[in-house]
């Protein structure tokens, strides 16, 4: 059992008496109480556990928590205050991109990362860059619509 | 489609029926604070985990759990001996053991469970349990279950249900006869939110509260209570946030185990399946083998259908008997047919148990009858659209069960409106910035494998009929309570919100009926009567009907109250916008003022019309209502590599009335993605009774790049039988899209082979690359 410190959403968290085999996803959810990242495949196929580590979008199920020390971690809870959603979160809701919602936090993280890198993605670019996130409910149509809406809004702003 | 705005007498009121208001749970889901059943914070809860059989069929000689107790942190180890009540459960027949004690019948069958302080401790404890097996010969061939050549693998026998349909004069033959044998692979629901639950035992140990993601709280409660040996009232269920369902949460999975562990530990226990365990822990779509022979006149009108269905139900009954009923009673599809002879079997094997999945037997039937319609078109020299229009069912037609179709049946309109939707205009592969094809849009995508010269584009059709609600005499009623106080409506129901958006619809109904803006939703739990299952495309009709009826009952009370105070006959009142208005005079009062200081509280059960069981010849009014849909698929196929890219799906769907057009579109697009998945990629592969692809790496699901563009038209002809005119919309989208995609693949291959070449037969889904390359060529077209 080891002790280490994670920096998540701007706050330092001491992780005590933890087994070193625990994934970042497990530690975020079970030790830090940040359940926004979801576990759905546990092998990096579905993107439901997406978070930013040192600014890079990663599947937190594939990252050992202890390997993320000294790097800023941002989860969906760190994007905005409750009730004060980001433009992406707002667009997901109004465009009908949320059904069961299990994939939603991961897709919100991925959509933010996409729009940071590429403010004006084409349809194919949206599909390619978000293809690491699986949604079983929506068939992706409203998700693409939501991302396109945000891209247009940001260009207008 | 745009979000319509409901305008009532000059005032614009948002969020009424016909609008597309945002989901009440949308924002918290997008912000990650919505609590799924895997997210419920319970201090001090122990983890539970299940030991499962590695063999498809074996006798359990001995189970030694004592090594598990040696591991520090283990709080409970339980087996069949620790089940105080019924040792078995099941939705229709209680034939499935809570824990296997004498025989295991599929790979993954539960044998024991442990509770411990950490998931890793659980894993070590499970590994320490010593089970001695005597391996038995597995029953893997469904035909061997039917012909009796394999000894019974369960005391209830190897045939779960055999049912015949005989209608009209099935000896009548046709000028044109076509036949085919169709196979459907085992599909997984693959919801993203894995099975998870938290059980909290009562302090005296004589009851339990379970927070669980499920489709039917009251049915779960009944089965759990029986296995725990408790009165039903001592078991309370609360809906944990549900991360998708699609049929996979209709049966018991971890519910009983979690409650038993909590009782044994004397404190809260949580269980959460891994993805690999989830593939073993819930039922799947039945693999099927279906033979059909259609007889038709020379001009393509169906006279007689002969068919034989074999559905592999796997090791336990689940809902196999109802799935079989659905399959065989949809043999004809949405087409007229006066004569039929159908034989159907759902059988027990040592494969994974099968049960409910979106489409429930009709997916399998539709793949076969649509393959037949294309064969018939070819044999008669007709276009695929024309053959379907000539046979299209109408309201008042008699089904092969003898039941008259009373539902609105706009089959021809679904077909013609789909045909009117534009085909894709982009060339194969679209166009990249340099003018050449975009490799991401070619079959095979980023693999850079497809050469555009080897790709052909095909178009295919599929049309479906789907029954709504439960059948065969089952009274699947729903209950709702409405309270109106000080201008605020509060709704209570046990309707499981699994992502489909019933919570939004319920608010829209209450706002519309009562003229209020604020609608509070109470927790979804067993503190009110049953709502039935969130399945069979039934909740908008059934729970929507219950909410509507409860709100109307409250409105009557409100009218009586206002009438007494104003001296006006309550029958003269209507709700107009947010006011109660005298329809024959000038009096009007805001609902908020009229209900100030008052509480109107009504609970209503909504029942659909009764249905009958089938007789021995499969005759009877077994279904409640029907919905219809048409799909046209466009695919690009690389015939040298066997790669397929689904480019576009156009659809017109009979929805009755769109209560929330944006939600309907979400159901259509989501259903199409699952039907496309079945067509070209999704299959649980079992070899010698062992699943080979229990992961999202190996079980392929459609991604953003696999999903075609969807063009949809809603056919709105309100159904007079439906309480709000609205039909269920969840299942039809995933049914006929699968045969449409496969027909489009056949069409593309025909172009590749050239005119006059023998037609290739692809009669199995999912279509794998090897199926495209090795497809047998039939008679010249």
PDB file of C-alpha atoms in Angstrom, chain B residues 478-675:
ATOM      1  CA  UNK B 478     -49.401   1.023 -15.611  1.00  0.00           C
ATOM      2  CA  UNK B 479     -50.013   3.201 -12.556  1.00  0.00           C
ATOM      3  CA  UNK B 480     -49.522   6.934 -12.091  1.00  0.00           C
ATOM      4  CA  UNK B 481     -50.284   9.445  -9.378  1.00  0.00           C
ATOM      5  CA  UNK B 482     -50.779  13.147  -9.974  1.00  0.00           C
ATOM      6  CA  UNK B 483     -50.944  15.795  -7.259  1.00  0.00           C
ATOM      7  CA  UNK B 484     -51.818  19.405  -8.087  1.00  0.00           C
ATOM      8  CA  UNK B 485     -51.188  21.982  -5.390  1.00  0.00           C
ATOM      9  CA  UNK B 486     -50.644  25.728  -5.719  1.00  0.00           C
ATOM     10  CA  UNK B 487     -50.148  25.519  -9.460  1.00  0.00           C
ATOM     11  CA  UNK B 488     -47.464  22.859  -9.256  1.00  0.00           C
ATOM     12  CA  UNK B 489     -48.056  19.315 -10.510  1.00  0.00           C
ATOM     13  CA  UNK B 490     -46.211  16.400  -8.961  1.00  0.00           C
ATOM     14  CA  UNK B 491     -46.073  13.034 -10.713  1.00  0.00           C
ATOM     15  CA  UNK B 492     -45.256   9.657  -9.230  1.00  0.00           C
ATOM     16  CA  UNK B 493     -44.802   6.468 -11.227  1.00  0.00           C
ATOM     17  CA  UNK B 494     -42.626   3.366 -11.257  1.00  0.00           C
ATOM     18  CA  UNK B 495     -41.886   3.683 -14.972  1.00  0.00           C
ATOM     19  CA  UNK B 496     -38.227   2.916 -15.510  1.00  0.00           C
ATOM     20  CA  UNK B 497     -36.456   5.755 -17.282  1.00  0.00           C
ATOM     21  CA  UNK B 498     -33.680   3.952 -19.155  1.00  0.00           C
ATOM     22  CA  UNK B 499     -32.670   6.825 -21.441  1.00  0.00           C
ATOM     23  CA  UNK B 500     -35.683   6.850 -23.752  1.00  0.00           C
ATOM     24  CA  UNK B 501     -37.036  10.065 -22.241  1.00  0.00           C
ATOM     25  CA  UNK B 502     -40.290   9.078 -20.573  1.00  0.00           C
ATOM     26  CA  UNK B 503     -39.548  11.626 -17.850  1.00  0.00           C
ATOM     27  CA  UNK B 504     -39.726  14.372 -20.470  1.00  0.00           C
ATOM     28  CA  UNK B 505     -42.949  13.030 -21.997  1.00  0.00           C
ATOM     29  CA  UNK B 506     -44.580  12.749 -18.564  1.00  0.00           C
ATOM     30  CA  UNK B 507     -43.891  16.415 -17.870  1.00  0.00           C
ATOM     31  CA  UNK B 508     -45.240  17.410 -21.280  1.00  0.00           C
ATOM     32  CA  UNK B 509     -48.464  15.501 -20.662  1.00  0.00           C
ATOM     33  CA  UNK B 510     -49.011  17.078 -17.247  1.00  0.00           C
ATOM     34  CA  UNK B 511     -48.308  20.576 -18.558  1.00  0.00           C
ATOM     35  CA  UNK B 512     -50.731  20.105 -21.423  1.00  0.00           C
ATOM     36  CA  UNK B 513     -53.580  18.570 -19.428  1.00  0.00           C
ATOM     37  CA  UNK B 514     -53.308  20.783 -16.368  1.00  0.00           C
ATOM     38  CA  UNK B 515     -52.067  24.073 -17.806  1.00  0.00           C
ATOM     39  CA  UNK B 516     -49.095  24.262 -15.463  1.00  0.00           C
ATOM     40  CA  UNK B 517     -45.430  24.938 -16.131  1.00  0.00           C
ATOM     41  CA  UNK B 518     -43.858  23.312 -13.091  1.00  0.00           C
ATOM     42  CA  UNK B 519     -44.016  19.527 -13.022  1.00  0.00           C
ATOM     43  CA  UNK B 520     -42.076  17.815 -10.240  1.00  0.00           C
ATOM     44  CA  UNK B 521     -41.093  14.160 -10.743  1.00  0.00           C
ATOM     45  CA  UNK B 522     -40.994  12.007  -7.621  1.00  0.00           C
ATOM     46  CA  UNK B 523     -38.356   9.257  -7.270  1.00  0.00           C
ATOM     47  CA  UNK B 524     -39.031   6.162  -9.366  1.00  0.00           C
ATOM     48  CA  UNK B 525     -39.509   3.277  -6.956  1.00  0.00           C
ATOM     49  CA  UNK B 526     -41.908   0.613  -5.689  1.00  0.00           C
ATOM     50  CA  UNK B 527     -43.763   2.991  -3.366  1.00  0.00           C
ATOM     51  CA  UNK B 528     -46.532   3.100  -5.996  1.00  0.00           C
ATOM     52  CA  UNK B 529     -48.167   0.396  -8.128  1.00  0.00           C
ATOM     53  CA  UNK B 530     -46.464  -1.236 -11.076  1.00  0.00           C
ATOM     54  CA  UNK B 531     -45.844   0.560 -14.358  1.00  0.00           C
ATOM     55  CA  UNK B 532     -45.008  -2.644 -16.181  1.00  0.00           C
ATOM     56  CA  UNK B 533     -41.782  -2.997 -18.061  1.00  0.00           C
ATOM     57  CA  UNK B 534     -39.944  -0.416 -20.111  1.00  0.00           C
ATOM     58  CA  UNK B 535     -40.018  -2.695 -23.127  1.00  0.00           C
ATOM     59  CA  UNK B 536     -42.222  -3.658 -26.076  1.00  0.00           C
ATOM     60  CA  UNK B 537     -42.398   0.029 -27.136  1.00  0.00           C
ATOM     61  CA  UNK B 538     -45.069   0.329 -24.471  1.00  0.00           C
ATOM     62  CA  UNK B 539     -44.300   3.124 -21.988  1.00  0.00           C
ATOM     63  CA  UNK B 540     -45.466   6.141 -23.993  1.00  0.00           C
ATOM     64  CA  UNK B 541     -48.764   4.352 -24.586  1.00  0.00           C
ATOM     65  CA  UNK B 542     -49.131   2.674 -21.175  1.00  0.00           C
ATOM     66  CA  UNK B 543     -47.446   4.975 -18.653  1.00  0.00           C
ATOM     67  CA  UNK B 544     -48.224   7.964 -20.855  1.00  0.00           C
ATOM     68  CA  UNK B 545     -51.827   6.785 -20.700  1.00  0.00           C
ATOM     69  CA  UNK B 546     -51.636   6.436 -16.917  1.00  0.00           C
ATOM     70  CA  UNK B 547     -50.105   9.891 -16.427  1.00  0.00           C
ATOM     71  CA  UNK B 548     -52.658  11.380 -18.807  1.00  0.00           C
ATOM     72  CA  UNK B 549     -55.527   9.694 -16.958  1.00  0.00           C
ATOM     73  CA  UNK B 550     -54.229  10.748 -13.524  1.00  0.00           C
ATOM     74  CA  UNK B 551     -53.828  14.341 -14.700  1.00  0.00           C
ATOM     75  CA  UNK B 552     -57.328  14.318 -16.197  1.00  0.00           C
ATOM     76  CA  UNK B 553     -58.749  12.991 -12.941  1.00  0.00           C
ATOM     77  CA  UNK B 554     -57.047  15.825 -11.084  1.00  0.00           C
ATOM     78  CA  UNK B 555     -58.339  18.295 -13.648  1.00  0.00           C
ATOM     79  CA  UNK B 556     -61.905  17.107 -12.999  1.00  0.00           C
ATOM     80  CA  UNK B 557     -61.421  17.747  -9.298  1.00  0.00           C
ATOM     81  CA  UNK B 558     -60.034  21.184 -10.101  1.00  0.00           C
ATOM     82  CA  UNK B 559     -63.030  21.963 -12.324  1.00  0.00           C
ATOM     83  CA  UNK B 560     -65.437  20.846  -9.571  1.00  0.00           C
ATOM     84  CA  UNK B 561     -63.652  23.084  -7.087  1.00  0.00           C
ATOM     85  CA  UNK B 562     -63.703  26.107  -9.398  1.00  0.00           C
ATOM     86  CA  UNK B 563     -67.288  25.385 -10.436  1.00  0.00           C
ATOM     87  CA  UNK B 564     -68.500  25.248  -6.835  1.00  0.00           C
ATOM     88  CA  UNK B 565     -66.838  28.571  -6.029  1.00  0.00           C
ATOM     89  CA  UNK B 566     -68.008  30.335  -9.192  1.00  0.00           C
ATOM     90  CA  UNK B 567     -71.429  28.722  -9.474  1.00  0.00           C
ATOM     91  CA  UNK B 568     -70.687  27.298 -12.922  1.00  0.00           C
ATOM     92  CA  UNK B 569     -71.308  23.749 -14.136  1.00  0.00           C
ATOM     93  CA  UNK B 570     -67.832  22.106 -14.093  1.00  0.00           C
ATOM     94  CA  UNK B 571     -68.598  20.393 -17.404  1.00  0.00           C
ATOM     95  CA  UNK B 572     -68.284  23.789 -19.091  1.00  0.00           C
ATOM     96  CA  UNK B 573     -64.633  24.212 -18.126  1.00  0.00           C
ATOM     97  CA  UNK B 574     -61.603  23.627 -20.275  1.00  0.00           C
ATOM     98  CA  UNK B 575     -57.920  24.290 -19.674  1.00  0.00           C
ATOM     99  CA  UNK B 576     -56.742  26.945 -22.091  1.00  0.00           C
ATOM    100  CA  UNK B 577     -53.050  27.744 -21.823  1.00  0.00           C
ATOM    101  CA  UNK B 578     -52.466  28.192 -18.096  1.00  0.00           C
ATOM    102  CA  UNK B 579     -56.071  29.051 -17.242  1.00  0.00           C
ATOM    103  CA  UNK B 580     -59.331  27.335 -16.432  1.00  0.00           C
ATOM    104  CA  UNK B 581     -61.858  28.831 -18.834  1.00  0.00           C
ATOM    105  CA  UNK B 582     -65.652  28.677 -19.038  1.00  0.00           C
ATOM    106  CA  UNK B 583     -66.205  27.534 -22.621  1.00  0.00           C
ATOM    107  CA  UNK B 584     -69.699  29.056 -22.639  1.00  0.00           C
ATOM    108  CA  UNK B 585     -68.978  32.305 -20.829  1.00  0.00           C
ATOM    109  CA  UNK B 586     -66.380  34.900 -19.908  1.00  0.00           C
ATOM    110  CA  UNK B 587     -65.118  33.397 -16.654  1.00  0.00           C
ATOM    111  CA  UNK B 588     -61.455  32.473 -16.524  1.00  0.00           C
ATOM    112  CA  UNK B 589     -58.985  31.897 -13.697  1.00  0.00           C
ATOM    113  CA  UNK B 590     -55.313  30.972 -13.693  1.00  0.00           C
ATOM    114  CA  UNK B 591     -54.680  27.342 -12.730  1.00  0.00           C
ATOM    115  CA  UNK B 592     -52.186  28.587 -10.143  1.00  0.00           C
ATOM    116  CA  UNK B 593     -54.888  30.747  -8.504  1.00  0.00           C
ATOM    117  CA  UNK B 594     -57.585  28.101  -8.825  1.00  0.00           C
ATOM    118  CA  UNK B 595     -55.395  25.533  -7.052  1.00  0.00           C
ATOM    119  CA  UNK B 596     -53.990  27.909  -4.413  1.00  0.00           C
ATOM    120  CA  UNK B 597     -54.217  26.349  -0.988  1.00  0.00           C
ATOM    121  CA  UNK B 598     -55.747  23.192  -2.476  1.00  0.00           C
ATOM    122  CA  UNK B 599     -54.402  19.685  -2.998  1.00  0.00           C
ATOM    123  CA  UNK B 600     -55.917  17.456  -5.646  1.00  0.00           C
ATOM    124  CA  UNK B 601     -54.487  13.965  -5.536  1.00  0.00           C
ATOM    125  CA  UNK B 602     -55.446  11.127  -7.880  1.00  0.00           C
ATOM    126  CA  UNK B 603     -53.915   7.749  -8.682  1.00  0.00           C
ATOM    127  CA  UNK B 604     -55.014   5.884 -11.798  1.00  0.00           C
ATOM    128  CA  UNK B 605     -54.233   2.512 -13.372  1.00  0.00           C
ATOM    129  CA  UNK B 606     -54.281   2.383 -17.149  1.00  0.00           C
ATOM    130  CA  UNK B 607     -55.046  -0.952 -18.849  1.00  0.00           C
ATOM    131  CA  UNK B 608     -54.936  -1.680 -22.559  1.00  0.00           C
ATOM    132  CA  UNK B 609     -57.630  -3.763 -24.208  1.00  0.00           C
ATOM    133  CA  UNK B 610     -57.542  -7.449 -23.321  1.00  0.00           C
ATOM    134  CA  UNK B 611     -55.807  -9.953 -25.605  1.00  0.00           C
ATOM    135  CA  UNK B 612     -56.144 -13.722 -26.024  1.00  0.00           C
ATOM    136  CA  UNK B 613     -53.840 -16.690 -26.042  1.00  0.00           C
ATOM    137  CA  UNK B 614     -53.295 -18.535 -29.299  1.00  0.00           C
ATOM    138  CA  UNK B 615     -55.035 -21.856 -29.832  1.00  0.00           C
ATOM    139  CA  UNK B 616     -53.247 -24.964 -31.103  1.00  0.00           C
ATOM    140  CA  UNK B 617     -53.495 -23.645 -34.667  1.00  0.00           C
ATOM    141  CA  UNK B 618     -52.034 -20.291 -33.678  1.00  0.00           C
ATOM    142  CA  UNK B 619     -55.342 -18.480 -33.985  1.00  0.00           C
ATOM    143  CA  UNK B 620     -56.351 -15.721 -31.596  1.00  0.00           C
ATOM    144  CA  UNK B 621     -56.377 -11.964 -31.001  1.00  0.00           C
ATOM    145  CA  UNK B 622     -53.021 -12.166 -29.252  1.00  0.00           C
ATOM    146  CA  UNK B 623     -51.619  -8.688 -29.902  1.00  0.00           C
ATOM    147  CA  UNK B 624     -52.715  -5.288 -28.600  1.00  0.00           C
ATOM    148  CA  UNK B 625     -51.679  -2.939 -31.423  1.00  0.00           C
ATOM    149  CA  UNK B 626     -49.174  -2.528 -34.241  1.00  0.00           C
ATOM    150  CA  UNK B 627     -46.753   0.047 -35.652  1.00  0.00           C
ATOM    151  CA  UNK B 628     -45.144   0.101 -39.080  1.00  0.00           C
ATOM    152  CA  UNK B 629     -41.936   1.396 -40.643  1.00  0.00           C
ATOM    153  CA  UNK B 630     -39.980   1.367 -43.896  1.00  0.00           C
ATOM    154  CA  UNK B 631     -36.224   1.618 -44.397  1.00  0.00           C
ATOM    155  CA  UNK B 632     -34.120   2.178 -47.499  1.00  0.00           C
ATOM    156  CA  UNK B 633     -30.386   1.602 -47.141  1.00  0.00           C
ATOM    157  CA  UNK B 634     -27.549   2.705 -49.394  1.00  0.00           C
ATOM    158  CA  UNK B 635     -24.236   0.882 -49.023  1.00  0.00           C
ATOM    159  CA  UNK B 636     -20.859   0.930 -50.698  1.00  0.00           C
ATOM    160  CA  UNK B 637     -19.246  -2.501 -51.037  1.00  0.00           C
ATOM    161  CA  UNK B 638     -15.718  -3.450 -51.946  1.00  0.00           C
ATOM    162  CA  UNK B 639     -16.415  -6.837 -53.468  1.00  0.00           C
ATOM    163  CA  UNK B 640     -12.751  -7.843 -53.620  1.00  0.00           C
ATOM    164  CA  UNK B 641     -12.158  -7.299 -49.909  1.00  0.00           C
ATOM    165  CA  UNK B 642     -15.651  -7.969 -48.630  1.00  0.00           C
ATOM    166  CA  UNK B 643     -15.823  -4.564 -46.949  1.00  0.00           C
ATOM    167  CA  UNK B 644     -19.077  -2.679 -46.479  1.00  0.00           C
ATOM    168  CA  UNK B 645     -19.761   0.981 -45.684  1.00  0.00           C
ATOM    169  CA  UNK B 646     -23.362   1.892 -44.910  1.00  0.00           C
ATOM    170  CA  UNK B 647     -23.756   5.331 -46.468  1.00  0.00           C
ATOM    171  CA  UNK B 648     -27.336   6.389 -45.838  1.00  0.00           C
ATOM    172  CA  UNK B 649     -30.563   5.105 -44.315  1.00  0.00           C
ATOM    173  CA  UNK B 650     -33.848   6.742 -45.213  1.00  0.00           C
ATOM    174  CA  UNK B 651     -36.940   5.924 -43.185  1.00  0.00           C
ATOM    175  CA  UNK B 652     -40.578   6.814 -42.766  1.00  0.00           C
ATOM    176  CA  UNK B 653     -42.059   5.615 -39.504  1.00  0.00           C
ATOM    177  CA  UNK B 654     -45.657   5.314 -38.376  1.00  0.00           C
ATOM    178  CA  UNK B 655     -45.567   7.070 -34.988  1.00  0.00           C
ATOM    179  CA  UNK B 656     -49.241   7.875 -34.536  1.00  0.00           C
ATOM    180  CA  UNK B 657     -48.447  11.258 -33.115  1.00  0.00           C
ATOM    181  CA  UNK B 658     -45.025  12.626 -32.216  1.00  0.00           C
ATOM    182  CA  UNK B 659     -45.350  13.786 -28.599  1.00  0.00           C
ATOM    183  CA  UNK B 660     -41.719  14.958 -28.659  1.00  0.00           C
ATOM    184  CA  UNK B 661     -40.306  15.071 -32.204  1.00  0.00           C
ATOM    185  CA  UNK B 662     -36.679  15.413 -31.066  1.00  0.00           C
ATOM    186  CA  UNK B 663     -37.003  12.334 -28.835  1.00  0.00           C
ATOM    187  CA  UNK B 664     -38.615  10.409 -31.686  1.00  0.00           C
ATOM    188  CA  UNK B 665     -35.690  11.284 -33.942  1.00  0.00           C
ATOM    189  CA  UNK B 666     -33.317  10.099 -31.214  1.00  0.00           C
ATOM    190  CA  UNK B 667     -35.112   6.745 -31.054  1.00  0.00           C
ATOM    191  CA  UNK B 668     -35.037   6.445 -34.849  1.00  0.00           C
ATOM    192  CA  UNK B 669     -31.332   7.193 -35.184  1.00  0.00           C
ATOM    193  CA  UNK B 670     -30.401   5.046 -32.196  1.00  0.00           C
ATOM    194  CA  UNK B 671     -32.495   2.113 -33.386  1.00  0.00           C
ATOM    195  CA  UNK B 672     -31.015   2.331 -36.848  1.00  0.00           C
ATOM    196  CA  UNK B 673     -27.494   2.187 -35.421  1.00  0.00           C
ATOM    197  CA  UNK B 674     -28.346  -1.070 -33.619  1.00  0.00           C
ATOM    198  CA  UNK B 675     -29.926  -2.523 -36.768  1.00  0.00           C
TER     199      UNK B 675
END
